[in-house]
Amino acid sequence: MIYPVVLFGSPLLRKVSKNIEKDYAKLDKLIEDMFETMVVSDGVGLAAPQIGKSIRLFVIDANPMAEDDASLEGFKRVFINAKILEETGEDWGFVEGCLSVPEIREEVQRPSTVTIEYYDENFEYKKETFDGVKARIIQHEYDHLDGVLFVDKVSPLKKKLLKGKLNNIAKGKVKANYKTKILK
Ligand code: CO
């Protein structure tokens, strides 16, 4: 099932999501649906709040980016109840976009390396360290679980310039080639 993507301006995107239990109803199906929704929307990551569920779950499949960055080949993961333990390395700029914020792409500064613990799709505990673009995608998706969006992290000047566009998105006045909705 393909979900509509919840747009910027929806209060749910600003909530802190909750951990889930191993017996969460139809978790396998939900994960499958999130991958499906992400793929048809041309995304490389999708967090549960973006489909209207305030739970600490996000999926990543960066294989479409592997053409430009071979290190991303095979980088497909499910993160459940993830917790960032440490962010290290120098901040670096990378242009980000978000399915919930269509037509806006801006450079965001973040630390280069992230150590994260999480449960995978089989609810097996993992602790891993990622850097570069892998870390970047994780940091972006993880922020969604805490109600943070990449546009919060751009410079004050850029924020000012984006205001009109963001207001339009919040009113649903935006074109996207995938299904979207405002969740009141
Ligand atoms: Co996003």
PDB file of C-alpha atoms and ligand atoms in Angstrom:
ATOM      1  CA  MET A   1       0.000   0.000   0.000  1.00  0.00           C
ATOM      2  CA  ILE A   2       1.267   3.415  -0.939  1.00  0.00           C
ATOM      3  CA  TYR A   3       0.678   6.106   1.667  1.00  0.00           C
ATOM      4  CA  PRO A   4       0.277   9.804   0.894  1.00  0.00           C
ATOM      5  CA  VAL A   5       3.251  11.722   2.281  1.00  0.00           C
ATOM      6  CA  VAL A   6       2.391  14.122   5.114  1.00  0.00           C
ATOM      7  CA  LEU A   7       3.415  17.681   4.237  1.00  0.00           C
ATOM      8  CA  PHE A   8       5.272  20.388   6.107  1.00  0.00           C
ATOM      9  CA  GLY A   9       2.783  22.319   8.231  1.00  0.00           C
ATOM     10  CA  SER A  10       1.139  19.186   9.612  1.00  0.00           C
ATOM     11  CA  PRO A  11       1.422  19.214  13.439  1.00  0.00           C
ATOM     12  CA  LEU A  12       2.277  15.494  13.547  1.00  0.00           C
ATOM     13  CA  LEU A  13       5.613  16.179  11.831  1.00  0.00           C
ATOM     14  CA  ARG A  14       6.552  18.291  14.865  1.00  0.00           C
ATOM     15  CA  LYS A  15       5.810  15.657  17.505  1.00  0.00           C
ATOM     16  CA  VAL A  16       8.366  13.525  19.307  1.00  0.00           C
ATOM     17  CA  SER A  17       7.609   9.941  18.224  1.00  0.00           C
ATOM     18  CA  LYS A  18       7.344   6.972  20.561  1.00  0.00           C
ATOM     19  CA  ASN A  19       9.272   3.704  20.683  1.00  0.00           C
ATOM     20  CA  ILE A  20       7.410   0.570  19.648  1.00  0.00           C
ATOM     21  CA  GLU A  21       7.293  -2.960  21.014  1.00  0.00           C
ATOM     22  CA  LYS A  22       8.342  -6.084  19.166  1.00  0.00           C
ATOM     23  CA  ASP A  23       4.694  -7.158  18.808  1.00  0.00           C
ATOM     24  CA  TYR A  24       3.584  -3.894  17.161  1.00  0.00           C
ATOM     25  CA  ALA A  25       0.624  -4.831  14.959  1.00  0.00           C
ATOM     26  CA  LYS A  26       1.483  -5.651  11.330  1.00  0.00           C
ATOM     27  CA  LEU A  27       4.988  -4.261  11.571  1.00  0.00           C
ATOM     28  CA  ASP A  28       6.258  -6.283   8.576  1.00  0.00           C
ATOM     29  CA  LYS A  29       3.488  -4.923   6.388  1.00  0.00           C
ATOM     30  CA  LEU A  30       4.097  -1.376   7.586  1.00  0.00           C
ATOM     31  CA  ILE A  31       7.805  -1.635   6.753  1.00  0.00           C
ATOM     32  CA  GLU A  32       6.994  -3.052   3.315  1.00  0.00           C
ATOM     33  CA  ASP A  33       4.523  -0.219   2.703  1.00  0.00           C
ATOM     34  CA  MET A  34       7.054   2.395   3.787  1.00  0.00           C
ATOM     35  CA  PHE A  35       9.626   1.085   1.311  1.00  0.00           C
ATOM     36  CA  GLU A  36       6.974   1.033  -1.399  1.00  0.00           C
ATOM     37  CA  THR A  37       5.874   4.602  -0.612  1.00  0.00           C
ATOM     38  CA  MET A  38       9.483   5.766  -0.575  1.00  0.00           C
ATOM     39  CA  VAL A  39      10.364   4.137  -3.890  1.00  0.00           C
ATOM     40  CA  VAL A  40       7.361   5.525  -5.822  1.00  0.00           C
ATOM     41  CA  SER A  41       8.148   8.969  -4.381  1.00  0.00           C
ATOM     42  CA  ASP A  42      11.813   8.749  -5.463  1.00  0.00           C
ATOM     43  CA  GLY A  43      13.042   9.117  -1.905  1.00  0.00           C
ATOM     44  CA  VAL A  44      16.037   7.426  -0.286  1.00  0.00           C
ATOM     45  CA  GLY A  45      14.658   7.639   3.234  1.00  0.00           C
ATOM     46  CA  LEU A  46      11.262   7.799   4.876  1.00  0.00           C
ATOM     47  CA  ALA A  47      10.309   8.178   8.536  1.00  0.00           C
ATOM     48  CA  ALA A  48       7.027   6.907  10.000  1.00  0.00           C
ATOM     49  CA  PRO A  49       5.733  10.408  10.925  1.00  0.00           C
ATOM     50  CA  GLN A  50       5.830  11.208   7.201  1.00  0.00           C
ATOM     51  CA  ILE A  51       3.049   8.683   6.656  1.00  0.00           C
ATOM     52  CA  GLY A  52       1.145   9.839   9.723  1.00  0.00           C
ATOM     53  CA  LYS A  53       2.497   7.453  12.342  1.00  0.00           C
ATOM     54  CA  SER A  54       4.174   8.931  15.380  1.00  0.00           C
ATOM     55  CA  ILE A  55       6.515   5.991  16.024  1.00  0.00           C
ATOM     56  CA  ARG A  56      10.294   5.688  16.040  1.00  0.00           C
ATOM     57  CA  LEU A  57      10.751   3.871  12.751  1.00  0.00           C
ATOM     58  CA  PHE A  58      12.489   4.891   9.562  1.00  0.00           C
ATOM     59  CA  VAL A  59      13.631   3.130   6.419  1.00  0.00           C
ATOM     60  CA  ILE A  60      16.500   3.913   4.073  1.00  0.00           C
ATOM     61  CA  ASP A  61      17.410   2.630   0.623  1.00  0.00           C
ATOM     62  CA  ALA A  62      20.240   4.659  -0.880  1.00  0.00           C
ATOM     63  CA  ASN A  63      20.821   2.353  -3.852  1.00  0.00           C
ATOM     64  CA  PRO A  64      19.440   4.978  -6.300  1.00  0.00           C
ATOM     65  CA  MET A  65      22.316   7.271  -5.205  1.00  0.00           C
ATOM     66  CA  ALA A  66      24.953   4.574  -5.736  1.00  0.00           C
ATOM     67  CA  GLU A  67      25.441   5.670  -9.361  1.00  0.00           C
ATOM     68  CA  ASP A  68      27.077   8.848  -8.077  1.00  0.00           C
ATOM     69  CA  ASP A  69      28.537   7.444  -4.868  1.00  0.00           C
ATOM     70  CA  ALA A  70      29.581   3.784  -5.003  1.00  0.00           C
ATOM     71  CA  SER A  71      29.871   3.578  -1.204  1.00  0.00           C
ATOM     72  CA  LEU A  72      26.071   3.677  -1.042  1.00  0.00           C
ATOM     73  CA  GLU A  73      25.671   0.449  -3.008  1.00  0.00           C
ATOM     74  CA  GLY A  74      23.544  -1.942  -0.958  1.00  0.00           C
ATOM     75  CA  PHE A  75      22.813   0.585   1.782  1.00  0.00           C
ATOM     76  CA  LYS A  76      19.282  -0.478   2.661  1.00  0.00           C
ATOM     77  CA  ARG A  77      18.194  -0.584   6.293  1.00  0.00           C
ATOM     78  CA  VAL A  78      15.281  -0.503   8.688  1.00  0.00           C
ATOM     79  CA  PHE A  79      15.807   1.461  11.923  1.00  0.00           C
ATOM     80  CA  ILE A  80      13.452   0.763  14.817  1.00  0.00           C
ATOM     81  CA  ASN A  81      13.682   2.613  18.156  1.00  0.00           C
ATOM     82  CA  ALA A  82      16.934   4.157  17.002  1.00  0.00           C
ATOM     83  CA  LYS A  83      19.039   6.189  19.368  1.00  0.00           C
ATOM     84  CA  ILE A  84      21.996   8.296  18.264  1.00  0.00           C
ATOM     85  CA  LEU A  85      24.765   7.687  20.783  1.00  0.00           C
ATOM     86  CA  GLU A  86      27.357  10.032  19.380  1.00  0.00           C
ATOM     87  CA  GLU A  87      27.946  12.471  16.546  1.00  0.00           C
ATOM     88  CA  THR A  88      31.584  13.219  15.797  1.00  0.00           C
ATOM     89  CA  GLY A  89      33.778  14.645  13.061  1.00  0.00           C
ATOM     90  CA  GLU A  90      33.659  18.016  11.434  1.00  0.00           C
ATOM     91  CA  ASP A  91      30.461  19.619  10.248  1.00  0.00           C
ATOM     92  CA  TRP A  92      30.113  19.510   6.486  1.00  0.00           C
ATOM     93  CA  GLY A  93      27.537  20.884   4.083  1.00  0.00           C
ATOM     94  CA  PHE A  94      25.321  18.689   1.947  1.00  0.00           C
ATOM     95  CA  VAL A  95      22.234  19.633  -0.054  1.00  0.00           C
ATOM     96  CA  GLU A  96      19.192  17.909   1.441  1.00  0.00           C
ATOM     97  CA  GLY A  97      15.614  17.499   0.343  1.00  0.00           C
ATOM     98  CA  CYS A  98      12.609  15.887   1.992  1.00  0.00           C
ATOM     99  CA  LEU A  99       9.455  14.251   0.650  1.00  0.00           C
ATOM    100  CA  SER A 100       7.467  16.267   3.207  1.00  0.00           C
ATOM    101  CA  VAL A 101       8.956  19.518   1.904  1.00  0.00           C
ATOM    102  CA  PRO A 102       8.597  19.210  -1.900  1.00  0.00           C
ATOM    103  CA  GLU A 103      10.570  21.435  -4.274  1.00  0.00           C
ATOM    104  CA  ILE A 104      12.958  22.740  -1.626  1.00  0.00           C
ATOM    105  CA  ARG A 105      16.575  21.662  -1.520  1.00  0.00           C
ATOM    106  CA  GLU A 106      19.075  23.405   0.718  1.00  0.00           C
ATOM    107  CA  GLU A 107      22.509  22.853   2.121  1.00  0.00           C
ATOM    108  CA  VAL A 108      22.569  21.722   5.737  1.00  0.00           C
ATOM    109  CA  GLN A 109      25.604  21.417   8.020  1.00  0.00           C
ATOM    110  CA  ARG A 110      25.904  18.290  10.147  1.00  0.00           C
ATOM    111  CA  PRO A 111      28.729  16.318  11.817  1.00  0.00           C
ATOM    112  CA  SER A 112      30.303  13.736   9.511  1.00  0.00           C
ATOM    113  CA  THR A 113      30.001  10.630  11.674  1.00  0.00           C
ATOM    114  CA  VAL A 114      27.209   9.089  13.665  1.00  0.00           C
ATOM    115  CA  THR A 115      27.098   6.131  16.046  1.00  0.00           C
ATOM    116  CA  ILE A 116      23.613   4.740  16.434  1.00  0.00           C
ATOM    117  CA  GLU A 117      21.912   1.848  18.174  1.00  0.00           C
ATOM    118  CA  TYR A 118      18.665   0.452  16.816  1.00  0.00           C
ATOM    119  CA  TYR A 119      16.662  -2.670  16.151  1.00  0.00           C
ATOM    120  CA  ASP A 120      16.435  -4.009  12.626  1.00  0.00           C
ATOM    121  CA  GLU A 121      13.341  -5.419  10.887  1.00  0.00           C
ATOM    122  CA  ASN A 122      13.794  -8.698  12.824  1.00  0.00           C
ATOM    123  CA  PHE A 123      14.032  -6.752  16.078  1.00  0.00           C
ATOM    124  CA  GLU A 124      17.701  -7.637  16.401  1.00  0.00           C
ATOM    125  CA  TYR A 125      19.803  -5.114  18.310  1.00  0.00           C
ATOM    126  CA  LYS A 126      22.493  -3.310  16.290  1.00  0.00           C
ATOM    127  CA  LYS A 127      25.084  -0.711  17.093  1.00  0.00           C
ATOM    128  CA  GLU A 128      26.885   0.807  14.134  1.00  0.00           C
ATOM    129  CA  THR A 129      28.947   3.803  13.091  1.00  0.00           C
ATOM    130  CA  PHE A 130      28.340   5.491   9.745  1.00  0.00           C
ATOM    131  CA  ASP A 131      29.944   8.417   8.005  1.00  0.00           C
ATOM    132  CA  GLY A 132      29.574  10.538   4.883  1.00  0.00           C
ATOM    133  CA  VAL A 133      26.295  10.391   3.005  1.00  0.00           C
ATOM    134  CA  LYS A 134      25.125   7.316   4.944  1.00  0.00           C
ATOM    135  CA  ALA A 135      25.407   9.261   8.195  1.00  0.00           C
ATOM    136  CA  ARG A 136      23.713  12.219   6.537  1.00  0.00           C
ATOM    137  CA  ILE A 137      20.639  10.230   5.488  1.00  0.00           C
ATOM    138  CA  ILE A 138      20.392   8.680   8.961  1.00  0.00           C
ATOM    139  CA  GLN A 139      20.678  12.078  10.683  1.00  0.00           C
ATOM    140  CA  HIS A 140      17.953  13.525   8.441  1.00  0.00           C
ATOM    141  CA  GLU A 141      15.543  10.630   9.040  1.00  0.00           C
ATOM    142  CA  TYR A 142      16.337  10.483  12.750  1.00  0.00           C
ATOM    143  CA  ASP A 143      15.452  14.162  13.094  1.00  0.00           C
ATOM    144  CA  HIS A 144      11.932  13.352  11.878  1.00  0.00           C
ATOM    145  CA  LEU A 145      11.443  11.187  14.984  1.00  0.00           C
ATOM    146  CA  ASP A 146      12.106  14.239  17.134  1.00  0.00           C
ATOM    147  CA  GLY A 147       9.885  16.570  15.121  1.00  0.00           C
ATOM    148  CA  VAL A 148      12.814  18.294  13.416  1.00  0.00           C
ATOM    149  CA  LEU A 149      12.951  19.094   9.690  1.00  0.00           C
ATOM    150  CA  PHE A 150      15.985  19.977   7.580  1.00  0.00           C
ATOM    151  CA  VAL A 151      14.592  23.455   6.860  1.00  0.00           C
ATOM    152  CA  ASP A 152      14.964  24.184  10.594  1.00  0.00           C
ATOM    153  CA  LYS A 153      18.729  23.827  10.141  1.00  0.00           C
ATOM    154  CA  VAL A 154      19.399  26.217   7.272  1.00  0.00           C
ATOM    155  CA  SER A 155      20.872  29.670   7.861  1.00  0.00           C
ATOM    156  CA  PRO A 156      18.584  32.433   9.235  1.00  0.00           C
ATOM    157  CA  LEU A 157      18.809  34.276   5.906  1.00  0.00           C
ATOM    158  CA  LYS A 158      17.821  31.175   3.934  1.00  0.00           C
ATOM    159  CA  LYS A 159      14.962  30.588   6.368  1.00  0.00           C
ATOM    160  CA  LYS A 160      13.628  34.032   5.609  1.00  0.00           C
ATOM    161  CA  LEU A 161      13.867  33.413   1.883  1.00  0.00           C
ATOM    162  CA  LEU A 162      12.065  30.077   2.191  1.00  0.00           C
ATOM    163  CA  LYS A 163       9.184  31.413   4.255  1.00  0.00           C
ATOM    164  CA  GLY A 164       6.790  32.025   1.362  1.00  0.00           C
ATOM    165  CA  LYS A 165       7.416  28.619  -0.201  1.00  0.00           C
ATOM    166  CA  LEU A 166       6.978  26.882   3.156  1.00  0.00           C
ATOM    167  CA  ASN A 167       3.707  28.720   3.807  1.00  0.00           C
ATOM    168  CA  ASN A 168       2.439  27.504   0.452  1.00  0.00           C
ATOM    169  CA  ILE A 169       3.403  23.903   1.210  1.00  0.00           C
ATOM    170  CA  ALA A 170       1.589  24.144   4.543  1.00  0.00           C
ATOM    171  CA  LYS A 171      -1.525  25.156   2.614  1.00  0.00           C
ATOM    172  CA  GLY A 172      -1.092  22.241   0.229  1.00  0.00           C
ATOM    173  CA  LYS A 173      -0.140  24.605  -2.575  1.00  0.00           C
ATOM    174  CA  VAL A 174       2.710  22.539  -3.967  1.00  0.00           C
ATOM    175  CA  LYS A 175       3.316  20.224  -6.881  1.00  0.00           C
ATOM    176  CA  ALA A 176       4.743  16.801  -6.199  1.00  0.00           C
ATOM    177  CA  ASN A 177       4.714  13.756  -8.457  1.00  0.00           C
ATOM    178  CA  TYR A 178       3.563  11.576  -5.555  1.00  0.00           C
ATOM    179  CA  LYS A 179       0.526  11.690  -3.285  1.00  0.00           C
ATOM    180  CA  THR A 180       0.699  14.180  -0.437  1.00  0.00           C
ATOM    181  CA  LYS A 181      -1.601  15.425   2.300  1.00  0.00           C
ATOM    182  CA  ILE A 182      -1.877  17.929   5.113  1.00  0.00           C
ATOM    183  CA  LEU A 183      -2.668  16.138   8.343  1.00  0.00           C
ATOM    184  CA  LYS A 184      -4.592  18.476  10.645  1.00  0.00           C
TER     185      LYS A 184
HETATM  186 CO    CO B   1      12.721  14.123   5.398  1.00  0.00          CO
END
